[in-house]
């Protein structure tokens, strides 16, 4: 506490203190009160007072003797002061290591001054008593004894009240704060009155020492207030009556010292105990919070689990302390009309914020960062954190627990670590799938569909991280979803390549992977609508790749069986049934494929872009599924059958040609019945083989034109080469062939003008059949 310049001309506080404690010697002199820096000259008790040459502006020897006599009369109770300030200092230092060191220094000065008073006792006391007068000396002696250990009443033998028999220091020690303040206020008023009456004109040092005593006792009372606050939340606590008296003392001081004196005197200046109390509350909260695993950084706390345990312990301490404030401390202060709840709430909020900033500075890794973010946003900020819903809210909102820039940095660091972690998780999923392939594990059948753990693993990975991020903030949830989407888009091509290069390629596994891609499209999109559009291309590409490999496997199995068609052995044997048996077995796997759901990506229907022979003929879904796959197989069988018929290994004439035509009709019927029984909806394929069979076996040549017109109108993608190959099978005359070929070209031009292949719904069949130029075709052209 600083000291103001008083009207006694004592100068600055430093000069004031040097005046009090400067050693008395021949060279140390103090000017008289008549000068600007007046005051008595102090002598050391060890030095004899020898004869001196008087100097202008100095006091005489009688003044020196008078000052010594006054020091004799104001001698304090040395033991009382030592005990009182020793106890106060111990409490302040033991409970508050950060207590204001000025209080302790001033207490030590008080003891030192008391020792000098004891050594200054001597014969000069009588002279001082005689010089200053008995009335003034008695008043000053009574004031000193009231602070130092003996009240004025006890010195005269009268003691009407028990508290009046105790010194201010003893009252502070016993925490009778209001009584101590009242005595200090009385002494302060008395000292101000004596100063105003110019009682101390001849003894400014006496006034200075009494004022110093008063200020030191005020500081001791303030230190006791801080010690009470620090002990309030301790294991033993503080009695409610003491807290109520503390509140009354603070208010009483504010009423006694509403504003600084007009003359700038340090007496009666406001002590700002309310601010001192609030600082002590903040210091108490800060020390309580710092006690939780003090000195233990998150990196040394066994990772995220250690940090979570530290934060849980911090939460328990804050909850326990604030509940104690709510139930015990606040009512005690409120009884004295002093609000304490908001001060403690803000103090603990600030202490927790500071502690969290320290933890955030040392946090590393995705888990630790998430633990901090989650605790700050979900645990501490939870409405039921204190276990009560009816707590009074602060008059002004509390500041953010973490500064916006710190929060943004934590989220940024978290997303960076999360991106690496999610990529690592997808690597782990791929390794799990590869181990299943090595072990040749067959996929499970759940609800009639092939199932692979891939879909569950990816769904859990995405949902878990997105949900966790959503619990912190909507922005972090959106960022996490983008990270998961981007990582899944990079994972799908890697998974596709690794699977197709492995030895686990089979119909069940291929169907299971197609189902997984379909589940990604439907379930993830349904759960996170509008967020996974960038997965469109990799999902369609992966599904088409699996579908292509699935059909390539069937083609490899049935392709050799087409070579025996349209041969003389074919006329007498049922060589088509083994091929249809393989198709039926293949279709059995397709029954375990999830049917596609119509999806719209970005407001538009997506058309599958499967390359080569897997070009979709139905465009309302982005990928092939069971029905589309079955139709593709149906188209493949019809196409390969026609390709074999248009480039036969052997030529039929006469009866063999008629038998071949009949055989083709039977085969067309068997193919149609088989795929119809399997559920194929590609009915447009049913007219291709019968039309060729009718042209091949037609006995009335004029009707060949009618069959040719039906074939061209049904399949606009047919070319002139295909018509030549069909006419070459029949071996008509030159004129008739030219007439039919010219008519076919007119029909093809008419179809092209009408819209090309789109006129027949975009169906493709003959376009993918290559017809080599043979001698028979050349003869037909000639």
XYZ file of C-alpha atoms in Angstrom:
782
model
C 0.000 0.000 0.000
C 1.480 3.304 -1.025
C 1.632 6.397 1.178
C 0.606 9.854 0.023
C 2.397 13.103 0.785
C 0.984 14.520 4.008
C 0.750 18.067 5.171
C 3.548 17.539 7.638
C 6.078 17.847 4.904
C 7.495 14.334 5.188
C 8.057 14.122 1.447
C 7.815 10.892 -0.546
C 7.126 7.426 0.981
C 10.758 6.552 0.460
C 11.822 9.617 2.335
C 9.287 8.856 5.003
C 10.657 5.358 5.566
C 14.261 6.525 5.491
C 13.327 9.053 8.104
C 11.942 6.324 10.344
C 14.776 3.863 10.015
C 17.851 6.028 9.312
C 20.596 5.341 11.907
C 21.340 8.163 14.306
C 24.892 9.467 13.940
C 26.806 12.688 13.922
C 26.332 12.902 10.160
C 22.565 12.082 10.197
C 20.546 15.161 10.920
C 16.892 15.990 10.600
C 15.682 19.548 9.963
C 13.214 21.238 12.210
C 9.478 21.403 11.449
C 9.858 25.061 10.550
C 11.830 24.097 7.434
C 10.561 22.229 4.380
C 12.034 18.955 5.637
C 11.741 19.509 9.349
C 11.990 16.808 12.010
C 14.030 15.738 14.979
C 17.442 14.207 14.620
C 17.543 10.527 15.664
C 20.441 9.189 17.697
C 21.553 5.654 18.016
C 21.170 4.440 21.623
C 24.723 3.078 21.453
C 26.273 6.480 20.759
C 26.715 8.962 23.610
C 25.082 12.267 23.115
C 28.209 14.476 23.244
C 28.401 18.230 22.960
C 27.492 19.524 19.528
C 27.838 22.844 17.753
C 24.367 24.236 17.160
C 23.525 24.835 13.521
C 20.949 27.127 12.042
C 17.617 25.328 11.405
C 18.255 22.484 13.853
C 16.627 21.602 17.113
C 18.241 21.963 20.524
C 19.271 19.186 22.851
C 16.056 19.514 24.776
C 14.109 18.553 21.636
C 16.246 15.470 21.209
C 15.570 14.472 24.813
C 11.875 15.153 24.306
C 11.748 12.870 21.239
C 13.490 10.105 23.165
C 11.067 10.489 26.015
C 8.142 10.237 23.610
C 9.510 7.037 22.145
C 9.661 5.732 25.669
C 5.993 6.542 26.200
C 4.846 4.939 22.922
C 6.682 1.688 23.444
C 4.449 -1.154 22.064
C 3.762 -4.565 23.545
C 6.579 -6.363 21.759
C 5.386 -9.899 22.433
C 1.861 -9.107 21.361
C 2.970 -7.644 18.033
C 5.296 -10.534 17.373
C 2.607 -13.136 18.025
C -0.132 -11.349 16.099
C 1.775 -10.634 12.914
C 3.595 -13.932 13.071
C 0.258 -15.762 12.987
C -1.137 -13.551 10.254
C 2.011 -13.973 8.195
C 1.965 -17.737 8.657
C -1.632 -17.952 7.460
C -0.977 -15.680 4.534
C 2.193 -17.490 3.507
C 0.832 -20.971 4.113
C -2.470 -20.558 2.311
C -1.449 -18.002 -0.298
C 2.075 -18.273 -1.616
C 1.302 -15.392 -3.946
C 0.127 -13.028 -1.168
C 1.255 -9.424 -1.439
C 4.848 -9.406 -0.108
C 4.471 -5.785 0.938
C 2.264 -6.810 3.816
C 4.916 -9.111 5.198
C 7.631 -6.535 4.686
C 5.609 -3.936 6.514
C 4.942 -6.403 9.338
C 8.679 -7.039 9.640
C 9.282 -3.306 9.765
C 6.797 -3.074 12.599
C 8.729 -5.651 14.589
C 12.016 -3.935 13.792
C 10.585 -0.618 14.880
C 9.367 -2.239 18.111
C 12.865 -3.547 18.781
C 14.318 -0.073 18.213
C 11.775 1.338 20.597
C 12.870 -1.144 23.249
C 16.489 -0.138 22.725
C 15.616 3.552 22.731
C 14.380 3.427 26.331
C 16.363 5.763 28.545
C 16.314 8.817 30.683
C 15.177 10.935 27.785
C 11.662 9.597 28.235
C 11.018 11.796 31.217
C 12.194 14.854 29.343
C 9.862 14.012 26.403
C 6.975 13.552 28.790
C 7.689 16.860 30.355
C 8.110 18.643 27.014
C 4.986 17.397 25.247
C 2.724 17.693 28.237
C 0.950 15.023 30.181
C -2.348 15.201 28.309
C -0.970 14.764 24.831
C 1.463 12.104 25.885
C -1.264 10.160 27.611
C -3.484 10.272 24.494
C -0.744 9.034 22.244
C 0.243 6.352 24.706
C -3.358 5.131 24.901
C -3.639 4.959 21.099
C -0.397 3.021 20.835
C -1.444 0.603 23.548
C -4.803 0.055 21.857
C -3.052 -1.210 18.750
C -0.122 -2.884 20.423
C -1.752 -4.777 23.228
C -3.244 -2.606 26.009
C -6.457 -0.694 25.639
C -6.936 2.721 27.207
C -9.514 1.340 29.612
C -7.298 -1.492 30.785
C -4.436 0.881 31.403
C -6.583 2.895 33.758
C -8.221 -0.140 35.295
C -11.623 0.256 33.590
C -12.813 -2.491 31.161
C -16.538 -2.280 30.341
C -16.394 -4.696 27.376
C -14.399 -7.833 26.728
C -13.440 -6.824 23.171
C -12.141 -3.476 24.355
C -9.602 -5.297 26.513
C -7.953 -6.808 23.437
C -5.558 -5.253 20.985
C -6.291 -4.855 17.301
C -3.692 -7.479 16.509
C -5.362 -9.958 18.861
C -8.762 -9.230 17.369
C -7.381 -9.849 13.878
C -5.779 -13.068 15.039
C -9.079 -14.221 16.568
C -10.845 -13.111 13.367
C -13.061 -10.633 15.158
C -12.728 -8.517 12.050
C -15.517 -6.033 12.644
C -14.333 -5.207 16.157
C -10.775 -4.797 14.914
C -11.921 -2.485 12.139
C -14.000 -0.403 14.526
C -10.986 0.098 16.794
C -8.791 0.982 13.827
C -11.408 3.395 12.594
C -11.609 4.989 16.045
C -7.838 5.361 16.224
C -7.732 6.704 12.691
C -10.356 9.306 13.518
C -8.482 10.249 16.686
C -5.179 10.559 14.784
C -6.763 12.728 12.094
C -8.225 14.983 14.793
C -4.872 15.336 16.522
C -3.236 16.113 13.217
C -5.856 18.744 12.482
C -5.260 20.322 15.919
C -1.538 20.603 15.099
C -0.674 18.513 18.100
C 2.307 16.979 16.304
C 3.974 20.175 15.194
C 6.766 19.572 17.672
C 6.856 15.783 17.103
C 6.270 14.777 13.431
C 8.085 11.518 13.978
C 5.553 10.468 16.568
C 2.723 11.146 14.138
C 4.503 9.243 11.408
C 4.997 6.218 13.602
C 1.409 6.181 14.803
C 0.196 6.523 11.209
C 2.533 3.731 10.205
C 1.141 1.526 12.962
C -2.361 2.249 11.751
C -1.542 1.428 8.143
C 0.226 -1.773 9.129
C -2.781 -2.922 11.120
C -5.050 -2.096 8.182
C -2.736 -4.194 6.001
C -2.849 -6.997 8.571
C -6.627 -6.930 8.478
C -6.571 -7.057 4.670
C -4.136 -9.975 4.795
C -6.494 -11.768 7.169
C -9.343 -11.232 4.706
C -7.247 -12.846 1.978
C -6.325 -15.733 4.266
C -9.992 -16.353 5.090
C -10.857 -16.444 1.402
C -8.058 -18.901 0.688
C -9.179 -21.167 3.534
C -12.855 -21.040 2.556
C -12.661 -23.882 -0.004
C -10.005 -25.829 1.893
C -10.622 -29.144 3.628
C -11.531 -27.487 6.966
C -13.407 -24.562 5.501
C -14.392 -21.392 7.339
C -17.336 -20.827 9.650
C -20.296 -19.051 8.075
C -20.243 -16.398 10.795
C -16.678 -15.459 9.872
C -17.659 -15.140 6.200
C -20.625 -12.955 7.106
C -18.422 -10.764 9.305
C -15.888 -10.518 6.459
C -18.622 -9.221 4.162
C -19.729 -6.666 6.769
C -16.152 -5.484 7.284
C -15.682 -4.905 3.546
C -18.890 -2.914 3.364
C -18.037 -1.007 6.527
C -14.659 -0.005 5.085
C -16.300 1.187 1.886
C -18.714 3.315 3.923
C -15.921 4.662 6.128
C -13.625 5.531 3.209
C -15.903 6.382 0.287
C -13.301 8.467 -1.555
C -9.742 9.743 -1.117
C -9.298 12.809 1.121
C -9.211 16.160 -0.617
C -5.795 17.038 0.811
C -4.228 13.832 -0.539
C -3.367 12.514 2.928
C -2.818 8.783 3.172
C -5.044 8.620 6.239
C -8.697 7.842 5.521
C -7.821 6.769 1.991
C -9.992 3.946 0.524
C -8.456 0.522 1.137
C -10.256 -1.169 -1.825
C -10.982 -4.292 0.180
C -13.717 -5.384 -2.189
C -11.176 -5.520 -4.987
C -8.772 -7.231 -2.606
C -11.473 -9.791 -1.802
C -12.179 -10.421 -5.472
C -8.454 -10.841 -6.182
C -8.252 -13.340 -3.330
C -11.217 -15.264 -4.754
C -9.520 -15.425 -8.148
C -6.252 -16.470 -6.555
C -8.033 -19.158 -4.538
C -9.765 -20.536 -7.647
C -6.527 -20.455 -9.614
C -4.605 -22.323 -6.922
C -7.380 -24.882 -6.528
C -7.427 -25.554 -10.264
C -3.647 -25.707 -10.539
C -3.549 -28.340 -7.807
C -5.093 -30.867 -10.195
C -2.125 -32.935 -11.410
C 0.114 -29.897 -11.092
C 3.137 -30.017 -13.365
C 1.873 -32.941 -15.403
C 1.721 -32.182 -19.103
C -0.653 -34.054 -21.446
C 2.231 -35.673 -23.265
C 3.372 -37.255 -20.035
C -0.105 -38.327 -18.984
C -0.248 -41.555 -20.989
C -1.791 -39.950 -24.047
C -5.481 -39.257 -24.394
C -6.481 -41.510 -21.495
C -4.236 -39.622 -19.086
C -5.515 -36.272 -20.329
C -9.111 -37.447 -20.028
C -8.441 -38.542 -16.458
C -6.861 -35.172 -15.660
C -9.842 -33.288 -17.090
C -12.267 -35.555 -15.238
C -10.461 -34.785 -11.995
C -10.513 -31.082 -12.832
C -14.237 -31.255 -13.496
C -14.897 -33.005 -10.198
C -12.913 -30.388 -8.269
C -14.620 -27.432 -9.941
C -18.034 -29.028 -9.504
C -17.370 -29.816 -5.850
C -16.035 -26.346 -5.059
C -18.828 -24.483 -6.843
C -21.435 -26.659 -5.183
C -19.870 -25.767 -1.838
C -19.994 -22.099 -2.797
C -23.627 -22.473 -3.786
C -24.715 -24.330 -0.666
C -22.496 -22.840 2.054
C -20.429 -19.841 1.030
C -22.962 -17.840 -0.947
C -25.702 -18.007 1.720
C -23.241 -16.770 4.357
C -22.251 -13.767 2.238
C -25.825 -13.163 1.121
C -26.937 -12.868 4.756
C -24.713 -9.798 4.963
C -25.967 -8.451 1.641
C -22.789 -9.359 -0.246
C -22.982 -11.238 -3.614
C -20.432 -14.037 -3.785
C -21.791 -16.583 -6.275
C -21.032 -14.643 -9.435
C -17.550 -13.696 -8.203
C -16.672 -17.344 -7.515
C -18.267 -18.499 -10.787
C -16.240 -16.037 -12.837
C -13.090 -16.789 -10.848
C -13.326 -20.522 -11.480
C -14.251 -19.937 -15.120
C -11.127 -17.856 -15.591
C -8.968 -20.387 -13.734
C -10.316 -23.287 -15.815
C -9.790 -21.271 -19.000
C -6.168 -20.600 -18.042
C -5.586 -24.255 -17.191
C -7.161 -25.387 -20.448
C -4.990 -22.970 -22.408
C -1.926 -24.564 -20.820
C -3.153 -28.054 -21.668
C -4.008 -27.003 -25.224
C -0.486 -25.662 -25.734
C 1.041 -29.079 -25.002
C -1.654 -31.312 -26.516
C -0.553 -33.549 -29.388
C -2.317 -36.120 -31.508
C -5.872 -36.486 -32.706
C -7.120 -38.142 -29.509
C -5.742 -35.550 -27.098
C -7.045 -32.664 -29.189
C -10.495 -34.223 -29.353
C -10.517 -34.852 -25.593
C -9.844 -31.151 -25.003
C -12.454 -29.981 -27.517
C -15.047 -32.424 -26.252
C -14.485 -31.531 -22.589
C -14.703 -27.815 -23.305
C -17.831 -27.992 -25.489
C -19.784 -30.908 -24.009
C -18.671 -31.508 -20.424
C -17.843 -28.097 -18.981
C -20.437 -26.266 -21.069
C -23.159 -28.772 -20.246
C -26.194 -27.272 -18.438
C -26.017 -30.000 -15.797
C -22.275 -29.654 -15.170
C -22.939 -28.385 -11.642
C -25.758 -30.861 -11.083
C -28.361 -28.123 -10.634
C -30.607 -26.337 -13.088
C -31.750 -23.495 -10.799
C -28.448 -21.670 -10.329
C -28.475 -17.938 -10.844
C -26.808 -16.992 -14.087
C -24.232 -14.192 -14.110
C -25.420 -10.710 -14.989
C -23.137 -10.724 -18.033
C -22.339 -13.795 -20.148
C -19.122 -15.577 -19.319
C -16.342 -15.211 -21.881
C -15.477 -18.215 -24.058
C -13.595 -20.913 -22.222
C -11.023 -20.929 -25.024
C -10.160 -17.851 -27.031
C -11.469 -17.967 -30.614
C -7.980 -18.156 -32.073
C -7.054 -21.000 -29.707
C -10.267 -22.853 -30.537
C -9.648 -22.403 -34.275
C -6.088 -23.672 -33.887
C -7.263 -26.744 -31.952
C -9.870 -27.541 -34.609
C -7.326 -27.049 -37.381
C -4.781 -29.277 -35.662
C -7.491 -31.850 -34.958
C -8.620 -32.016 -38.579
C -5.014 -32.353 -39.750
C -4.415 -35.258 -37.410
C -7.860 -36.662 -38.269
C -7.091 -36.720 -41.983
C -4.002 -38.818 -41.340
C -5.851 -41.052 -38.887
C -8.772 -41.748 -41.239
C -6.389 -42.561 -44.086
C -4.640 -44.967 -41.723
C -7.995 -46.509 -40.782
C -8.794 -47.163 -44.446
C -5.379 -48.786 -44.797
C -6.312 -51.041 -41.896
C -9.646 -51.923 -43.517
C -7.852 -52.889 -46.725
C -5.449 -55.092 -44.778
C -8.360 -56.837 -43.053
C -10.016 -57.497 -46.412
C -6.771 -58.826 -47.870
C -6.394 -61.236 -44.957
C -9.919 -62.492 -45.666
C -9.007 -63.037 -49.311
C -5.910 -65.005 -48.354
C -7.996 -67.138 -45.998
C -10.522 -67.734 -48.834
C -13.424 -66.770 -46.589
C -16.775 -66.875 -48.370
C -19.060 -63.889 -47.862
C -21.981 -64.224 -45.486
C -25.570 -64.194 -46.673
C -27.631 -61.714 -44.656
C -31.297 -61.233 -45.485
C -30.782 -63.069 -48.759
C -27.856 -60.915 -49.940
C -24.115 -61.463 -50.060
C -22.472 -59.392 -47.379
C -18.895 -58.325 -46.713
C -17.609 -56.635 -43.507
C -16.276 -53.868 -45.737
C -19.549 -51.934 -45.708
C -19.949 -52.166 -41.928
C -16.352 -51.101 -41.311
C -16.643 -48.067 -43.567
C -20.058 -47.094 -42.200
C -18.816 -47.286 -38.613
C -15.655 -45.348 -39.418
C -17.507 -42.493 -41.104
C -20.440 -42.377 -38.689
C -18.244 -42.506 -35.590
C -15.999 -39.603 -36.577
C -18.789 -37.474 -38.010
C -20.914 -37.973 -34.901
C -17.994 -37.160 -32.617
C -17.228 -33.989 -34.565
C -20.890 -32.994 -34.600
C -20.916 -33.113 -30.813
C -18.362 -30.269 -30.844
C -19.579 -28.001 -33.641
C -21.475 -28.099 -36.923
C -18.448 -26.687 -38.750
C -16.202 -29.464 -37.471
C -18.846 -32.031 -38.440
C -18.954 -30.743 -42.020
C -15.159 -30.715 -42.216
C -14.937 -34.259 -40.872
C -17.530 -35.468 -43.383
C -15.507 -33.939 -46.193
C -12.371 -35.671 -44.926
C -14.186 -39.032 -44.769
C -15.678 -38.557 -48.234
C -12.326 -37.669 -49.744
C -10.615 -40.612 -48.036
C -13.330 -43.039 -49.197
C -13.036 -41.724 -52.752
C -9.309 -42.500 -52.687
C -9.871 -45.860 -51.017
C -12.317 -47.288 -53.580
C -9.884 -47.446 -56.556
C -7.217 -48.999 -54.312
C -9.670 -51.578 -53.017
C -10.920 -52.351 -56.531
C -7.407 -52.869 -57.891
C -6.247 -54.962 -54.919
C -9.282 -57.248 -55.125
C -9.181 -57.803 -58.884
C -5.477 -58.631 -58.668
C -5.996 -61.104 -55.831
C -6.843 -64.763 -56.142
C -10.166 -64.330 -54.357
C -12.129 -63.226 -57.429
C -15.321 -65.279 -57.531
C -19.007 -64.731 -58.168
C -19.945 -64.530 -54.439
C -17.146 -62.084 -53.611
C -17.831 -59.956 -56.666
C -21.530 -59.798 -55.813
C -20.682 -58.935 -52.187
C -18.481 -56.030 -53.314
C -21.217 -54.792 -55.659
C -23.586 -54.850 -52.693
C -21.072 -52.904 -50.604
C -20.852 -50.168 -53.230
C -24.637 -50.022 -53.448
C -24.877 -49.703 -49.660
C -22.377 -46.848 -49.733
C -24.555 -45.070 -52.261
C -27.844 -45.588 -50.485
C -27.099 -45.662 -46.747
C -24.356 -43.049 -46.571
C -26.229 -40.716 -48.884
C -29.432 -41.165 -46.890
C -27.626 -40.389 -43.638
C -25.610 -37.467 -44.984
C -27.693 -36.045 -47.863
C -25.997 -33.613 -50.164
C -22.540 -34.314 -48.742
C -21.240 -37.287 -50.725
C -21.693 -36.194 -54.333
C -17.992 -36.515 -55.056
C -18.282 -40.262 -54.377
C -20.429 -40.671 -57.488
C -17.652 -41.372 -59.964
C -15.504 -43.719 -57.845
C -18.569 -45.716 -56.746
C -19.883 -46.105 -60.298
C -16.414 -46.969 -61.560
C -15.863 -49.609 -58.861
C -19.314 -51.146 -59.370
C -18.846 -51.330 -63.134
C -15.406 -52.857 -62.708
C -16.801 -55.599 -60.463
C -19.727 -56.094 -62.842
C -17.431 -56.344 -65.836
C -15.268 -58.904 -64.103
C -18.383 -60.851 -63.123
C -19.578 -61.037 -66.738
C -16.100 -61.786 -67.980
C -16.086 -64.844 -65.760
C -19.344 -66.065 -67.253
C -18.128 -65.344 -70.757
C -14.995 -67.335 -70.149
C -17.120 -70.296 -69.035
C -19.706 -70.281 -71.855
C -17.687 -68.960 -74.802
C -16.368 -72.421 -75.843
C -19.951 -73.743 -75.929
C -20.946 -71.327 -78.698
C -18.419 -72.823 -81.090
C -20.522 -75.983 -81.655
C -23.583 -73.983 -82.711
C -24.674 -73.927 -86.360
C -22.721 -77.081 -87.162
C -24.013 -80.399 -88.467
C -23.536 -81.906 -85.008
C -25.652 -79.119 -83.633
C -28.519 -80.214 -85.882
C -28.766 -83.555 -84.077
C -27.592 -82.716 -80.525
C -28.792 -80.435 -77.746
C -25.590 -78.450 -77.345
C -27.395 -75.374 -75.996
C -28.504 -76.887 -72.678
C -25.026 -76.899 -71.007
C -24.726 -73.219 -71.862
C -28.129 -72.460 -70.342
C -27.244 -74.464 -67.234
C -24.249 -72.235 -66.636
C -26.447 -69.185 -67.116
C -28.919 -70.502 -64.538
C -26.102 -71.109 -62.048
C -24.780 -67.633 -62.670
C -28.216 -66.139 -62.156
C -28.366 -67.909 -58.792
C -25.589 -65.610 -57.570
C -27.379 -62.580 -58.924
C -30.314 -63.331 -56.636
C -28.056 -62.362 -53.723
C -27.283 -58.924 -55.165
C -28.987 -55.902 -53.605
C -31.470 -54.317 -56.022
C -30.480 -50.759 -56.900
C -32.413 -47.790 -55.701
C -33.043 -44.900 -58.049
C -30.645 -42.159 -57.003
C -30.220 -38.612 -58.131
C -26.783 -37.045 -57.740
C -26.577 -33.274 -57.870
C -30.161 -32.944 -59.161
C -29.647 -35.149 -62.216
C -30.031 -38.794 -63.006
C -26.681 -40.520 -63.357
C -26.011 -42.925 -66.200
C -23.572 -45.695 -65.610
C -20.408 -45.396 -67.610
C -19.291 -49.008 -67.719
C -16.929 -49.458 -70.655
C -17.111 -51.891 -73.559
C -19.819 -54.534 -73.618
C -21.128 -53.412 -70.224
C -22.723 -50.224 -71.533
C -26.002 -49.863 -69.697
C -29.200 -50.129 -71.609
C -31.285 -48.858 -68.664
C -30.233 -45.395 -67.574
C -32.344 -44.675 -64.520
C -29.709 -46.046 -62.133
C -26.004 -45.264 -61.947
C -24.767 -48.841 -61.846
C -25.673 -52.377 -62.828
C -27.381 -54.626 -60.318
C -29.141 -57.999 -60.439
C -31.808 -57.146 -63.050
C -29.449 -55.162 -65.233
C -26.828 -57.872 -64.958
C -29.335 -60.527 -65.979
C -30.411 -58.452 -68.956
C -26.771 -57.996 -69.916
C -26.256 -61.758 -69.782
C -29.427 -62.243 -71.879
C -28.145 -59.779 -74.466
C -24.724 -61.433 -74.454
C -26.174 -64.912 -75.136
C -28.373 -63.684 -77.997
C -25.558 -61.608 -79.456
C -23.043 -64.463 -79.385
C -25.619 -66.864 -80.816
C -26.235 -64.517 -83.782
C -22.517 -63.906 -84.239
C -21.985 -67.672 -84.502
C -24.934 -67.999 -86.928
C -23.714 -65.165 -89.226
C -20.256 -66.678 -89.569
C -20.974 -70.448 -89.579
C -18.241 -73.023 -89.841
C -20.372 -75.088 -92.188
C -22.904 -74.076 -94.876
C -26.364 -75.649 -94.984
C -28.171 -76.427 -98.184
C -31.564 -77.813 -98.900
C -32.946 -79.952 -96.082
C -30.097 -79.074 -93.720
C -30.885 -75.380 -94.159
C -34.520 -75.979 -93.280
C -33.507 -78.149 -90.313
C -31.085 -75.454 -89.198
C -33.855 -72.882 -89.385
C -36.096 -75.038 -87.245
C -33.247 -75.687 -84.798
C -32.610 -71.951 -84.457
C -36.308 -71.415 -83.698
C -36.175 -74.015 -80.948
C -33.015 -72.518 -79.508
C -34.577 -69.030 -79.527
C -37.560 -70.397 -77.660
C -35.334 -72.174 -75.104
C -33.255 -69.030 -74.554
C -36.367 -66.868 -74.174
C -38.036 -69.289 -71.743
C -34.864 -69.613 -69.648
C -34.317 -65.898 -69.199
C -37.985 -65.262 -68.691
C -37.935 -67.821 -65.895
C -34.893 -66.088 -64.388
C -36.750 -62.787 -64.425
C -35.131 -60.967 -67.319
C -37.176 -58.046 -68.574
C -35.277 -57.690 -71.882
C -38.168 -58.840 -74.031
C -36.854 -56.803 -76.984
C -34.240 -59.543 -77.561
C -36.833 -62.205 -78.355
C -37.288 -61.288 -82.063
C -33.675 -61.340 -83.235
C -32.978 -65.096 -83.585
C -36.479 -65.975 -84.895
C -36.208 -63.329 -87.658
C -32.879 -64.740 -88.844
C -34.316 -68.284 -88.591
C -37.347 -67.248 -90.672
C -35.146 -65.727 -93.411
C -33.004 -68.857 -93.413
C -35.933 -71.306 -93.691
C -38.480 -69.259 -95.682
C -39.666 -71.317 -98.684
C -41.637 -68.447 -100.237
C -38.872 -66.053 -101.261
C -41.086 -62.984 -101.564
C -41.751 -63.193 -97.809
C -37.997 -62.807 -97.089
C -38.445 -59.093 -97.703
C -41.101 -58.925 -94.966
C -38.848 -60.743 -92.452
C -35.972 -58.445 -93.369
C -38.143 -55.355 -92.771
C -39.132 -56.686 -89.314
C -35.498 -57.308 -88.407
C -34.327 -53.823 -89.480
C -37.196 -51.999 -87.731
C -36.672 -54.006 -84.502
C -32.915 -53.513 -84.437
C -31.964 -50.190 -86.044
C -28.285 -50.738 -85.189
C -28.035 -53.438 -87.905
C -25.648 -52.564 -90.732
C -25.396 -53.421 -94.421
C -22.696 -56.004 -93.619
C -25.118 -57.869 -91.367
C -27.792 -57.909 -94.127
C -25.241 -59.277 -96.618
C -24.221 -61.996 -94.160
C -27.858 -63.030 -93.609
C -28.574 -63.100 -97.357
C -25.408 -65.129 -97.879
C -26.853 -67.840 -95.596
C -29.860 -68.208 -97.911
C -27.928 -68.150 -101.285
C -30.589 -66.380 -103.309
C -30.051 -65.362 -106.923
C -28.127 -62.285 -107.939
C -31.147 -60.229 -108.973
C -33.121 -61.049 -105.831
C -30.146 -60.339 -103.598
C -29.642 -56.951 -105.251
C -33.319 -56.129 -104.897
C -33.385 -57.090 -101.171
C -30.097 -55.307 -100.482
C -31.352 -52.099 -102.127
C -34.582 -52.253 -100.143
C -32.615 -52.863 -96.915
C -30.423 -49.808 -97.585
C -33.532 -47.662 -98.070
C -34.888 -48.902 -94.733
C -31.568 -48.225 -92.975
C -31.513 -44.645 -94.319
C -35.095 -44.113 -93.173
C -34.239 -45.381 -89.685
C -31.164 -43.157 -89.542
C -33.234 -40.107 -90.474
C -35.796 -41.049 -87.821
C -33.189 -40.980 -85.040
C -30.856 -43.905 -85.423
C -30.571 -46.456 -82.630
C -32.482 -44.130 -80.306
C -35.659 -44.885 -82.264
C -35.666 -48.344 -80.700
C -35.024 -47.169 -77.137
C -31.248 -47.179 -77.412
C -30.986 -50.977 -77.590
C -27.697 -52.252 -78.945
C -27.280 -55.739 -80.405
C -25.965 -56.019 -83.992
C -23.580 -53.086 -83.567
C -21.302 -55.256 -81.427
C -21.355 -58.226 -83.876
C -18.401 -58.283 -86.228
C -19.041 -59.994 -89.558
C -15.910 -60.999 -91.541
C -15.953 -60.660 -95.308
C -16.140 -64.196 -96.714
C -16.317 -65.537 -100.265
C -20.043 -66.192 -99.918
C -20.653 -62.599 -98.906
C -18.621 -61.364 -101.857
C -20.610 -63.585 -104.236
C -23.825 -62.242 -102.720
C -22.650 -58.683 -103.314
C -21.702 -59.462 -106.929
